[in-house]
Amino acid sequence: MRIEEDIKLDYSDVLFRPKRSTLSSRKDVDLRRTYKFKYSKNEWSGIPIVAANMDGVGELGVAESLSEFEMITCLTKQHDVKKLEKFKNLKKIYKNISLSIGIKKEDFDRLDKVLKEFSFIKFICVDVANGYSEHFSAFIKSVRDKYPTKTIIAGNVVTADMTQELVLSGADIVKVGIGPGSVCTTRIQTGVGYPQLSAVMECADAAHGLGAHIIADGGCTCPGDVAKGFGGGADFVMLGGMFAGHDEGKGKIIKNNGSKYIEFYGSSSDIANKKHYGGLSTYRSSEGRTVRVKYRGKIKDTILNILGGIRSSCTYVGAPSLKQLSKCTTFVRVSNQFNETFTK
Ligand code: 5GP
């Protein structure tokens, strides 16, 4: 047994240190980025915020709204040819959507069918809870061999060694995060995880050294956390909980004591397993929770609030654009990031 003594940090362990700035207004901050991906050689431009491939979030309605802001949506694994065919605006938003698959043979088969029908889709997200198995890297290699010009997202991992392994196996973008999610119970069920800001900083460094990119996936609770993800070196930040509870996710609205809620659950929760896979196998346990999120209306308002926050973070640290945010970032370690007097 070994203990790593280095301190590892979460978003809540730090704040941005303000710096002198020449920016006159947050309106001038440019949040668009342009990336060229390592293997696919595809170029993408937009605001690098990504909706998670979770029920109620990775949905076509959400994708339509996010695409107006040039943000990406990872569709849930349930988006097959039939579901996509019904959606008339796919060609309008194709640049900003990603398919999602697991690593079973039927996942690969579904991917083949969808890409045969909709060959214009450019992103494939190969998503497993634990990206550390040899089988996973081998699967990424086979997707890369079959689809040399698609941009492959692969995850999740939290350390530099495995980020490099996935990039060398053919991933353009590595998805980073084990255990930080709002409805994730992995840390409770297994004791496994890595504080998210440190994971992002270490994996970004590893990926950038190889000309690849990362997505900071999970753990953002507020716009400030999204900015901290970018400040820590993330190329993209993925959000689940912060995008849950809106009209566009098409979740059922539950009324209780005069308030409205929408159910939101982890992708490996009991509910998700029952809904999509007919229940959990006996050798597995659920690693996700179900919660009721306050109904929040249109997602556009939430998006504008997040973007306003990030623009403001940039002005506080003197970054004229999102591209410069990490260069302008000095984090200070804190023991308290928020005054909670009137929140309870
Ligand atoms: P959030 O933005 O809600 O904090 O985190 C979203 C991320 O949580 C997702 O993109 C995914 O990586 C992770 N996640 C979603 N569902 C589950 C689950 O059931 N279990 C675990 N361990 N992680 C989940």
Short mmCIF file of C-alpha atoms and ligand atoms in Angstrom, two decimals:
data_model
loop_
_atom_site.label_atom_id
_atom_site.label_comp_id
_atom_site.label_asym_id
_atom_site.label_seq_id
_atom_site.Cartn_x
_atom_site.Cartn_y
_atom_site.Cartn_z
CA MET A 1 0.00 0.00 0.00
CA ARG A 2 1.13 3.54 -0.79
CA ILE A 3 -0.23 6.98 0.00
CA GLU A 4 0.27 9.90 -2.36
CA GLU A 5 0.92 12.90 -0.16
CA ASP A 6 0.43 15.58 -2.84
CA ILE A 7 -2.64 17.66 -2.22
CA LYS A 8 -5.32 17.17 -4.87
CA LEU A 9 -7.98 19.81 -5.32
CA ASP A 10 -11.66 20.12 -6.19
CA TYR A 11 -13.26 23.19 -7.76
CA SER A 12 -14.50 24.21 -4.30
CA ASP A 13 -10.93 24.23 -2.92
CA VAL A 14 -9.86 27.23 -5.01
CA LEU A 15 -10.88 30.67 -6.23
CA PHE A 16 -9.46 32.78 -9.06
CA ARG A 17 -7.11 35.47 -7.88
CA PRO A 18 -8.22 38.79 -9.45
CA LYS A 19 -5.64 40.58 -11.58
CA ARG A 20 -5.21 44.04 -13.06
CA SER A 21 -6.88 44.15 -16.41
CA THR A 22 -7.25 46.40 -19.42
CA LEU A 23 -10.66 45.01 -20.33
CA SER A 24 -13.39 47.61 -20.15
CA SER A 25 -16.45 45.35 -20.36
CA ARG A 26 -17.27 41.69 -20.02
CA LYS A 27 -19.14 42.11 -23.29
CA ASP A 28 -15.78 42.18 -25.06
CA VAL A 29 -14.77 38.72 -23.84
CA ASP A 30 -14.67 36.19 -26.66
CA LEU A 31 -15.83 32.74 -25.53
CA ARG A 32 -15.47 31.02 -28.89
CA ARG A 33 -12.68 28.58 -29.48
CA THR A 34 -11.45 26.84 -32.60
CA TYR A 35 -9.86 23.43 -32.25
CA LYS A 36 -8.31 21.11 -34.79
CA PHE A 37 -8.41 17.51 -33.61
CA LYS A 38 -5.36 15.27 -33.55
CA TYR A 39 -6.50 12.31 -35.64
CA SER A 40 -9.72 13.31 -37.38
CA LYS A 41 -8.12 16.61 -38.48
CA ASN A 42 -11.62 18.08 -38.23
CA GLU A 43 -11.86 21.69 -37.17
CA TRP A 44 -14.59 22.76 -34.75
CA SER A 45 -15.47 26.30 -33.66
CA GLY A 46 -17.88 27.29 -30.93
CA ILE A 47 -18.29 27.77 -27.20
CA PRO A 48 -16.72 24.63 -25.73
CA ILE A 49 -19.43 23.63 -23.30
CA VAL A 50 -20.93 20.16 -23.72
CA ALA A 51 -24.22 18.68 -22.53
CA ALA A 52 -23.72 15.24 -20.93
CA ASN A 53 -25.13 12.10 -22.54
CA MET A 54 -27.60 11.60 -19.70
CA ASP A 55 -31.38 11.15 -19.92
CA GLY A 56 -33.09 14.57 -19.86
CA VAL A 57 -29.86 16.33 -20.91
CA GLY A 58 -28.33 14.53 -23.90
CA GLU A 59 -31.54 14.99 -25.87
CA LEU A 60 -32.25 16.45 -29.31
CA GLY A 61 -34.30 19.35 -27.89
CA VAL A 62 -31.35 20.36 -25.72
CA ALA A 63 -29.02 19.96 -28.71
CA GLU A 64 -31.16 22.32 -30.76
CA SER A 65 -30.96 25.06 -28.11
CA LEU A 66 -27.29 24.53 -27.33
CA SER A 67 -26.42 24.56 -31.00
CA GLU A 68 -27.74 28.11 -31.27
CA PHE A 69 -24.87 29.03 -28.96
CA GLU A 70 -22.51 26.72 -30.88
CA MET A 71 -22.27 24.36 -27.93
CA ILE A 72 -22.08 20.59 -28.25
CA THR A 73 -24.54 17.95 -27.03
CA CYS A 74 -23.52 14.34 -26.48
CA LEU A 75 -26.71 12.47 -27.26
CA THR A 76 -27.63 9.55 -25.01
CA LYS A 77 -26.77 6.02 -26.10
CA GLN A 78 -30.43 5.46 -26.96
CA HIS A 79 -30.28 7.64 -30.08
CA ASP A 80 -30.59 5.11 -32.88
CA VAL A 81 -31.54 5.53 -36.54
CA LYS A 82 -35.25 5.47 -35.71
CA LYS A 83 -34.99 8.25 -33.14
CA LEU A 84 -32.71 10.41 -35.27
CA GLU A 85 -34.84 10.00 -38.40
CA LYS A 86 -37.81 11.58 -36.65
CA PHE A 87 -35.87 14.74 -35.90
CA LYS A 88 -36.11 17.09 -38.85
CA ASN A 89 -33.40 19.57 -37.90
CA LEU A 90 -30.50 17.15 -37.60
CA LYS A 91 -28.70 18.57 -40.62
CA LYS A 92 -28.91 22.06 -39.11
CA ILE A 93 -27.16 21.09 -35.89
CA TYR A 94 -24.95 18.18 -36.97
CA LYS A 95 -21.71 20.06 -36.28
CA ASN A 96 -22.56 20.28 -32.61
CA ILE A 97 -23.76 16.81 -31.77
CA SER A 98 -21.95 13.68 -30.74
CA LEU A 99 -23.20 10.12 -30.78
CA SER A 100 -22.50 8.07 -27.66
CA ILE A 101 -21.71 4.41 -27.39
CA GLY A 102 -20.53 1.91 -24.82
CA ILE A 103 -18.14 -0.91 -25.62
CA LYS A 104 -20.48 -3.78 -26.33
CA LYS A 105 -20.79 -5.31 -29.77
CA GLU A 106 -24.36 -4.02 -30.09
CA ASP A 107 -23.08 -0.49 -29.41
CA PHE A 108 -20.67 -0.76 -32.34
CA ASP A 109 -23.44 -2.17 -34.52
CA ARG A 110 -25.75 0.72 -33.67
CA LEU A 111 -22.94 3.19 -34.39
CA ASP A 112 -22.35 1.62 -37.81
CA LYS A 113 -26.03 1.84 -38.67
CA VAL A 114 -26.36 5.45 -37.53
CA LEU A 115 -23.24 6.57 -39.36
CA LYS A 116 -24.31 4.77 -42.51
CA GLU A 117 -27.52 6.77 -42.46
CA PHE A 118 -26.14 10.05 -41.08
CA SER A 119 -22.53 10.10 -42.23
CA PHE A 120 -22.33 13.86 -41.64
CA ILE A 121 -22.18 13.40 -37.83
CA LYS A 122 -18.59 14.07 -36.79
CA PHE A 123 -18.22 13.18 -33.11
CA ILE A 124 -18.31 9.73 -31.49
CA CYS A 125 -18.19 9.58 -27.70
CA VAL A 126 -17.10 6.19 -26.38
CA ASP A 127 -18.21 6.39 -22.80
CA VAL A 128 -17.64 3.97 -19.94
CA ALA A 129 -17.62 4.58 -16.20
CA ASN A 130 -14.10 3.15 -15.89
CA GLY A 131 -11.76 3.88 -18.77
CA TYR A 132 -8.86 1.95 -17.26
CA SER A 133 -9.36 -1.47 -18.84
CA GLU A 134 -7.20 -2.85 -21.65
CA HIS A 135 -10.40 -3.83 -23.38
CA PHE A 136 -11.44 -0.16 -23.49
CA SER A 137 -8.19 0.98 -25.15
CA ALA A 138 -8.50 -1.88 -27.66
CA PHE A 139 -12.08 -0.81 -28.40
CA ILE A 140 -10.94 2.79 -29.03
CA LYS A 141 -8.33 1.43 -31.47
CA SER A 142 -11.00 -0.47 -33.37
CA VAL A 143 -13.28 2.59 -33.58
CA ARG A 144 -10.32 4.65 -34.79
CA ASP A 145 -9.43 2.04 -37.43
CA LYS A 146 -12.97 1.97 -38.74
CA TYR A 147 -13.60 5.72 -38.57
CA PRO A 148 -10.34 7.58 -39.26
CA THR A 149 -12.06 10.90 -39.96
CA LYS A 150 -14.44 11.02 -36.99
CA THR A 151 -13.51 12.91 -33.86
CA ILE A 152 -13.37 10.34 -31.07
CA ILE A 153 -14.07 11.29 -27.46
CA ALA A 154 -13.05 8.59 -24.96
CA GLY A 155 -13.42 8.35 -21.20
CA ASN A 156 -13.60 8.47 -18.34
CA VAL A 157 -10.19 8.62 -16.72
CA VAL A 158 -8.53 10.92 -14.19
CA THR A 159 -4.79 10.43 -14.51
CA ALA A 160 -2.08 11.47 -16.95
CA ASP A 161 -0.90 7.92 -17.74
CA MET A 162 -4.30 6.74 -18.89
CA THR A 163 -4.98 9.99 -20.77
CA GLN A 164 -1.86 9.29 -22.79
CA GLU A 165 -2.85 5.67 -23.31
CA LEU A 166 -6.25 6.67 -24.70
CA VAL A 167 -4.76 9.32 -26.95
CA LEU A 168 -2.20 6.82 -28.26
CA SER A 169 -5.06 4.38 -28.85
CA GLY A 170 -6.76 6.89 -31.14
CA ALA A 171 -8.80 9.30 -29.00
CA ASP A 172 -8.85 12.94 -30.14
CA ILE A 173 -10.46 14.07 -26.90
CA VAL A 174 -10.19 12.40 -23.48
CA LYS A 175 -13.07 12.77 -21.05
CA VAL A 176 -11.91 13.37 -17.49
CA GLY A 177 -13.80 12.71 -14.26
CA ILE A 178 -14.44 9.75 -12.00
CA GLY A 179 -16.85 10.37 -9.18
CA PRO A 180 -17.48 14.15 -9.19
CA GLY A 181 -20.94 14.05 -10.83
CA SER A 182 -24.05 15.49 -9.18
CA VAL A 183 -25.88 12.14 -9.25
CA CYS A 184 -22.86 9.88 -9.08
CA THR A 185 -22.32 7.53 -6.14
CA THR A 186 -19.09 5.89 -7.30
CA ARG A 187 -17.09 7.42 -4.47
CA ILE A 188 -19.55 6.04 -1.93
CA GLN A 189 -19.98 2.64 -3.55
CA THR A 190 -16.33 2.04 -4.37
CA GLY A 191 -14.14 4.56 -2.60
CA VAL A 192 -12.57 5.40 -5.98
CA GLY A 193 -12.13 8.90 -7.40
CA TYR A 194 -9.89 11.92 -7.88
CA PRO A 195 -10.58 15.56 -6.99
CA GLN A 196 -11.80 17.06 -10.22
CA LEU A 197 -9.69 20.22 -10.59
CA SER A 198 -6.45 18.27 -10.12
CA ALA A 199 -7.64 15.56 -12.51
CA VAL A 200 -8.36 18.25 -15.11
CA MET A 201 -5.00 19.98 -14.64
CA GLU A 202 -2.99 16.75 -14.82
CA CYS A 203 -4.90 15.20 -17.73
CA ALA A 204 -4.95 18.45 -19.74
CA ASP A 205 -1.19 18.64 -19.43
CA ALA A 206 -0.81 15.04 -20.62
CA ALA A 207 -3.24 15.42 -23.53
CA HIS A 208 -1.87 18.77 -24.70
CA GLY A 209 1.64 17.32 -24.77
CA LEU A 210 0.39 14.87 -27.38
CA GLY A 211 -1.63 17.39 -29.36
CA ALA A 212 -4.96 16.10 -28.03
CA HIS A 213 -7.78 17.73 -26.06
CA ILE A 214 -9.76 17.04 -22.88
CA ILE A 215 -13.29 17.45 -21.61
CA ALA A 216 -13.67 18.17 -17.89
CA ASP A 217 -16.69 16.00 -17.15
CA GLY A 218 -18.79 16.46 -14.04
CA GLY A 219 -18.66 18.26 -10.73
CA CYS A 220 -19.69 21.75 -11.87
CA THR A 221 -22.27 23.20 -9.50
CA CYS A 222 -22.29 26.83 -10.69
CA PRO A 223 -20.90 29.04 -13.49
CA GLY A 224 -17.77 29.71 -11.39
CA ASP A 225 -16.94 25.99 -11.44
CA VAL A 226 -17.24 25.92 -15.24
CA ALA A 227 -14.78 28.82 -15.40
CA LYS A 228 -12.46 27.00 -12.98
CA GLY A 229 -12.50 23.96 -15.30
CA PHE A 230 -11.33 26.14 -18.18
CA GLY A 231 -8.88 27.97 -15.91
CA GLY A 232 -7.43 24.57 -14.97
CA GLY A 233 -6.74 23.80 -18.62
CA ALA A 234 -9.88 22.01 -19.85
CA ASP A 235 -10.60 22.47 -23.56
CA PHE A 236 -14.27 21.60 -23.03
CA VAL A 237 -16.44 21.42 -19.91
CA MET A 238 -19.29 18.91 -19.78
CA LEU A 239 -22.41 19.55 -17.71
CA GLY A 240 -25.12 17.18 -16.54
CA GLY A 241 -26.90 18.53 -13.47
CA MET A 242 -26.56 22.18 -14.48
CA PHE A 243 -28.45 21.42 -17.70
CA ALA A 244 -31.10 19.21 -16.06
CA GLY A 245 -34.66 20.31 -15.26
CA HIS A 246 -35.44 22.26 -18.43
CA ASP A 247 -38.25 22.08 -20.99
CA GLU A 248 -35.91 20.92 -23.73
CA GLY A 249 -34.93 17.76 -21.83
CA LYS A 250 -38.55 16.58 -22.14
CA GLY A 251 -38.63 15.14 -18.61
CA LYS A 252 -41.99 14.67 -16.90
CA ILE A 253 -42.88 17.61 -14.63
CA ILE A 254 -43.82 16.55 -11.11
CA LYS A 255 -45.92 18.92 -8.99
CA ASN A 256 -45.41 18.92 -5.25
CA ASN A 257 -46.57 21.51 -2.70
CA GLY A 258 -46.96 24.18 -5.35
CA SER A 259 -43.47 23.63 -6.77
CA LYS A 260 -42.52 21.89 -10.00
CA TYR A 261 -39.73 19.36 -10.33
CA ILE A 262 -38.20 17.12 -12.98
CA GLU A 263 -36.64 13.78 -12.16
CA PHE A 264 -32.92 13.49 -12.93
CA TYR A 265 -30.89 10.34 -12.51
CA GLY A 266 -27.41 8.96 -13.03
CA SER A 267 -26.73 6.87 -16.10
CA SER A 268 -25.88 3.89 -13.92
CA SER A 269 -28.68 4.40 -11.40
CA ASP A 270 -31.33 1.71 -10.83
CA ILE A 271 -33.86 3.75 -12.81
CA ALA A 272 -31.58 4.12 -15.86
CA ASN A 273 -30.68 0.43 -15.76
CA LYS A 274 -34.30 -0.62 -15.55
CA LYS A 275 -35.35 1.74 -18.31
CA HIS A 276 -32.65 0.89 -20.81
CA TYR A 277 -31.26 -2.52 -19.93
CA GLY A 278 -34.07 -4.30 -18.08
CA GLY A 279 -32.39 -3.95 -14.67
CA LEU A 280 -28.97 -4.49 -13.10
CA SER A 281 -27.11 -7.78 -13.30
CA THR A 282 -26.75 -9.38 -9.87
CA TYR A 283 -22.95 -8.92 -9.78
CA ARG A 284 -23.27 -5.15 -10.19
CA SER A 285 -24.51 -2.39 -7.93
CA SER A 286 -25.95 0.95 -8.87
CA GLU A 287 -23.46 3.84 -8.97
CA GLY A 288 -25.95 6.60 -9.57
CA ARG A 289 -28.72 8.40 -7.71
CA THR A 290 -32.12 9.77 -8.60
CA VAL A 291 -33.00 13.30 -7.57
CA ARG A 292 -35.75 15.82 -8.18
CA VAL A 293 -34.40 18.98 -9.81
CA LYS A 294 -36.43 22.17 -9.56
CA TYR A 295 -38.11 22.79 -12.91
CA ARG A 296 -36.20 25.64 -14.54
CA GLY A 297 -38.10 26.48 -17.73
CA LYS A 298 -36.13 27.31 -20.86
CA ILE A 299 -32.51 26.20 -21.05
CA LYS A 300 -31.58 29.42 -22.84
CA ASP A 301 -31.78 31.39 -19.58
CA THR A 302 -29.48 28.93 -17.83
CA ILE A 303 -27.02 29.10 -20.73
CA LEU A 304 -26.97 32.90 -20.67
CA ASN A 305 -26.36 32.83 -16.93
CA ILE A 306 -23.42 30.43 -17.31
CA LEU A 307 -21.88 32.44 -20.16
CA GLY A 308 -22.29 35.69 -18.20
CA GLY A 309 -20.42 34.11 -15.30
CA ILE A 310 -17.53 32.92 -17.45
CA ARG A 311 -17.22 36.27 -19.21
CA SER A 312 -17.02 37.90 -15.81
CA SER A 313 -14.36 35.43 -14.59
CA CYS A 314 -12.32 36.37 -17.65
CA THR A 315 -12.59 40.09 -16.91
CA TYR A 316 -11.58 39.57 -13.25
CA VAL A 317 -8.35 37.84 -14.27
CA GLY A 318 -7.64 40.00 -17.32
CA ALA A 319 -8.31 37.41 -20.02
CA PRO A 320 -9.70 38.99 -23.22
CA SER A 321 -10.84 35.57 -24.42
CA LEU A 322 -11.59 32.10 -23.11
CA LYS A 323 -8.45 30.96 -24.92
CA GLN A 324 -6.38 33.11 -22.58
CA LEU A 325 -8.20 32.19 -19.38
CA SER A 326 -5.90 29.39 -18.28
CA LYS A 327 -2.79 31.48 -18.99
CA CYS A 328 -4.22 34.29 -16.84
CA THR A 329 -5.28 31.94 -14.03
CA THR A 330 -3.74 31.89 -10.61
CA PHE A 331 -5.81 29.87 -8.19
CA VAL A 332 -5.72 30.59 -4.48
CA ARG A 333 -6.49 27.74 -2.15
CA VAL A 334 -9.42 28.45 0.14
CA SER A 335 -11.21 26.78 2.98
CA ASN A 336 -14.48 28.56 2.30
CA GLN A 337 -15.63 29.74 -1.11
CA PHE A 338 -19.11 31.02 -0.35
CA ASN A 339 -21.04 32.74 2.42
CA GLU A 340 -24.07 30.52 3.08
CA THR A 341 -25.88 32.66 5.65
CA PHE A 342 -29.04 33.17 3.62
CA THR A 343 -29.06 29.95 1.60
CA LYS A 344 -30.71 27.58 4.09
P1 5GP B 1 -22.64 16.70 -13.32
O1 5GP B 1 -22.45 17.77 -14.34
O2 5GP B 1 -24.08 16.34 -13.14
O3 5GP B 1 -21.95 16.99 -12.02
O4 5GP B 1 -21.89 15.41 -13.89
C1 5GP B 1 -22.24 14.82 -15.10
C2 5GP B 1 -21.40 13.58 -15.31
O5 5GP B 1 -21.63 12.62 -14.26
C3 5GP B 1 -21.72 12.78 -16.56
O6 5GP B 1 -21.22 13.37 -17.74
C4 5GP B 1 -21.10 11.45 -16.26
O7 5GP B 1 -19.72 11.42 -16.50
C5 5GP B 1 -21.31 11.32 -14.76
N1 5GP B 1 -22.43 10.42 -14.45
C6 5GP B 1 -23.67 10.44 -14.95
N2 5GP B 1 -24.45 9.46 -14.42
C7 5GP B 1 -23.65 8.79 -13.57
C8 5GP B 1 -23.86 7.66 -12.73
O8 5GP B 1 -24.94 7.08 -12.62
N3 5GP B 1 -22.78 7.25 -12.02
C9 5GP B 1 -21.57 7.87 -12.11
N4 5GP B 1 -20.56 7.38 -11.42
N5 5GP B 1 -21.35 8.96 -12.86
C10 5GP B 1 -22.38 9.41 -13.59
#
